[in-house]
């Protein structure tokens, strides 16, 4: 019989057949994930992109669902900001027969709502002081 390493042989009607399987290693792939470095809750949703070197589809999930949620099934994804804290997301690609599975995380700060503080100029403060003083004197006379 012929000798092929790892082959299986069988005879059918006097003919010899052989079959063998050769395993090919999967290629290591990388993920590119980009998003904000920080964002405020009231600025609306953030956009995150995640792509695999292989071109295969990528999923994006949140590791901090009380801070942020993810919507969308393909890149670019929409990240809804719910509360101040650190939003941590994980992008994953399951791989296939040619490419190995891969995952990567992204974290960014979610800031509290921006509340503007009113500022009054010295002139405005002087005017208010005069008006309140005049109003106070008028009320006291009555």
CSV table of C-alpha atoms in Angstrom, one decimal:
chain,number,residue,atom,x,y,z
A,1,UNK,CA,0.0,0.0,0.0
A,2,UNK,CA,1.2,3.6,-0.6
A,3,UNK,CA,2.4,5.5,2.4
A,4,UNK,CA,0.8,8.9,3.1
A,5,UNK,CA,1.2,10.1,6.7
A,6,UNK,CA,-2.2,10.6,8.3
A,7,UNK,CA,-4.1,9.2,5.4
A,8,UNK,CA,-6.9,6.6,5.7
A,9,UNK,CA,-7.1,3.9,3.2
A,10,UNK,CA,-9.9,1.6,2.0
A,11,UNK,CA,-10.5,-0.7,-0.9
A,12,UNK,CA,-13.5,-0.7,-3.2
A,13,UNK,CA,-13.7,-3.3,-6.0
A,14,UNK,CA,-10.0,-3.8,-5.8
A,15,UNK,CA,-9.1,-0.1,-6.2
A,16,UNK,CA,-7.3,1.6,-3.3
A,17,UNK,CA,-8.5,5.1,-2.3
A,18,UNK,CA,-7.0,7.5,0.2
A,19,UNK,CA,-8.3,10.6,1.9
A,20,UNK,CA,-6.5,12.9,4.3
A,21,UNK,CA,-7.2,16.1,6.1
A,22,UNK,CA,-4.7,18.9,6.4
A,23,UNK,CA,-5.4,21.6,9.0
A,24,UNK,CA,-4.4,25.1,8.1
A,25,UNK,CA,-3.8,27.6,11.0
A,26,UNK,CA,-6.2,30.5,11.3
A,27,UNK,CA,-4.8,34.0,10.6
A,28,UNK,CA,-4.7,36.3,13.6
A,29,UNK,CA,-6.8,39.4,13.0
A,30,UNK,CA,-7.0,42.8,14.6
A,31,UNK,CA,-9.9,45.1,15.5
A,32,UNK,CA,-9.9,48.9,15.1
A,33,UNK,CA,-12.3,50.6,17.5
A,34,UNK,CA,-12.6,54.3,17.7
A,35,UNK,CA,-14.9,56.5,19.8
A,36,UNK,CA,-14.9,59.6,22.0
A,37,UNK,CA,-12.3,60.2,24.7
A,38,UNK,CA,-15.0,61.8,26.8
A,39,UNK,CA,-18.5,63.0,26.3
A,40,UNK,CA,-21.2,64.7,28.3
A,41,UNK,CA,-24.6,63.0,29.0
A,42,UNK,CA,-26.6,65.9,27.6
A,43,UNK,CA,-24.6,66.1,24.3
A,44,UNK,CA,-26.6,63.2,22.9
A,45,UNK,CA,-25.4,59.8,21.7
A,46,UNK,CA,-21.8,59.1,20.8
A,47,UNK,CA,-20.7,57.2,17.7
A,48,UNK,CA,-18.3,54.3,17.9
A,49,UNK,CA,-16.8,52.5,14.9
A,50,UNK,CA,-15.4,49.0,15.0
A,51,UNK,CA,-13.9,47.1,12.1
A,52,UNK,CA,-12.1,43.8,11.8
A,53,UNK,CA,-9.0,43.4,9.6
A,54,UNK,CA,-10.7,40.4,8.0
A,55,UNK,CA,-13.8,42.4,6.9
A,56,UNK,CA,-16.0,40.1,8.9
A,57,UNK,CA,-18.9,41.6,10.9
A,58,UNK,CA,-18.1,43.0,14.4
A,59,UNK,CA,-20.5,43.2,17.4
A,60,UNK,CA,-20.3,45.9,20.0
A,61,UNK,CA,-21.6,45.4,23.6
A,62,UNK,CA,-21.5,47.4,26.7
A,63,UNK,CA,-19.8,46.3,29.9
A,64,UNK,CA,-21.4,49.2,31.9
A,65,UNK,CA,-25.2,49.2,31.1
A,66,UNK,CA,-26.0,51.7,33.8
A,67,UNK,CA,-23.7,54.2,32.2
A,68,UNK,CA,-24.2,53.6,28.5
A,69,UNK,CA,-26.1,51.3,26.0
A,70,UNK,CA,-25.3,50.3,22.5
A,71,UNK,CA,-27.7,50.3,19.5
A,72,UNK,CA,-27.1,49.2,16.0
A,73,UNK,CA,-26.0,45.9,14.5
A,74,UNK,CA,-23.2,47.2,12.3
A,75,UNK,CA,-20.5,49.8,12.5
A,76,UNK,CA,-20.9,52.7,13.1
A,77,UNK,CA,-22.7,52.0,16.3
A,78,UNK,CA,-24.7,54.5,18.4
A,79,UNK,CA,-23.8,54.6,22.1
A,80,UNK,CA,-26.5,56.2,24.3
A,81,UNK,CA,-25.1,57.9,27.4
A,82,UNK,CA,-27.2,57.4,30.5
A,83,UNK,CA,-25.3,58.6,33.5
A,84,UNK,CA,-21.9,60.1,34.5
A,85,UNK,CA,-19.1,57.5,34.9
A,86,UNK,CA,-16.9,55.4,32.7
A,87,UNK,CA,-18.5,53.7,29.7
A,88,UNK,CA,-16.7,50.5,28.7
A,89,UNK,CA,-17.5,48.8,25.4
A,90,UNK,CA,-16.3,45.5,23.9
A,91,UNK,CA,-16.0,44.9,20.2
A,92,UNK,CA,-15.8,41.3,19.1
A,93,UNK,CA,-15.4,39.4,15.9
A,94,UNK,CA,-16.2,35.6,16.2
A,95,UNK,CA,-13.8,34.5,13.5
A,96,UNK,CA,-14.3,31.8,10.9
A,97,UNK,CA,-12.4,29.0,9.3
A,98,UNK,CA,-9.7,31.4,8.1
A,99,UNK,CA,-9.6,34.0,10.8
A,100,UNK,CA,-9.2,33.6,14.6
A,101,UNK,CA,-11.7,35.3,17.0
A,102,UNK,CA,-10.7,38.6,18.5
A,103,UNK,CA,-12.0,41.2,20.9
A,104,UNK,CA,-11.0,44.6,22.1
A,105,UNK,CA,-12.3,47.1,24.7
A,106,UNK,CA,-12.7,50.9,24.6
A,107,UNK,CA,-13.4,53.0,27.7
A,108,UNK,CA,-14.3,56.7,27.9
A,109,UNK,CA,-15.5,59.2,30.5
A,110,UNK,CA,-19.2,60.2,30.5
A,111,UNK,CA,-19.4,63.6,32.1
A,112,UNK,CA,-22.3,65.1,34.1
A,113,UNK,CA,-24.7,67.4,32.4
A,114,UNK,CA,-23.4,70.8,31.7
A,115,UNK,CA,-25.2,73.4,33.7
A,116,UNK,CA,-24.2,77.0,32.8
A,117,UNK,CA,-23.6,79.3,35.8
A,118,UNK,CA,-25.0,82.8,35.3
A,119,UNK,CA,-22.5,85.5,35.7
A,120,UNK,CA,-23.3,89.1,36.3
A,121,UNK,CA,-21.1,92.0,35.4
A,122,UNK,CA,-20.2,94.6,38.1
A,123,UNK,CA,-22.5,97.1,36.4
A,124,UNK,CA,-25.4,94.7,36.5
A,125,UNK,CA,-24.8,94.0,40.2
A,126,UNK,CA,-24.7,97.7,41.0
A,127,UNK,CA,-28.0,98.3,39.1
A,128,UNK,CA,-29.7,95.4,40.9
A,129,UNK,CA,-28.4,96.7,44.3
A,130,UNK,CA,-29.8,100.1,43.5
A,131,UNK,CA,-33.2,98.7,42.4
A,132,UNK,CA,-33.4,96.4,45.4
A,133,UNK,CA,-32.4,99.2,47.7
A,134,UNK,CA,-35.0,101.5,46.3
A,135,UNK,CA,-37.7,98.8,46.4
A,136,UNK,CA,-36.8,98.0,50.0
A,137,UNK,CA,-37.1,101.7,51.1
A,138,UNK,CA,-40.5,102.0,49.3
A,139,UNK,CA,-41.8,98.8,51.1
A,140,UNK,CA,-40.5,100.0,54.5
A,141,UNK,CA,-42.4,103.4,54.2
A,142,UNK,CA,-45.7,101.7,53.8
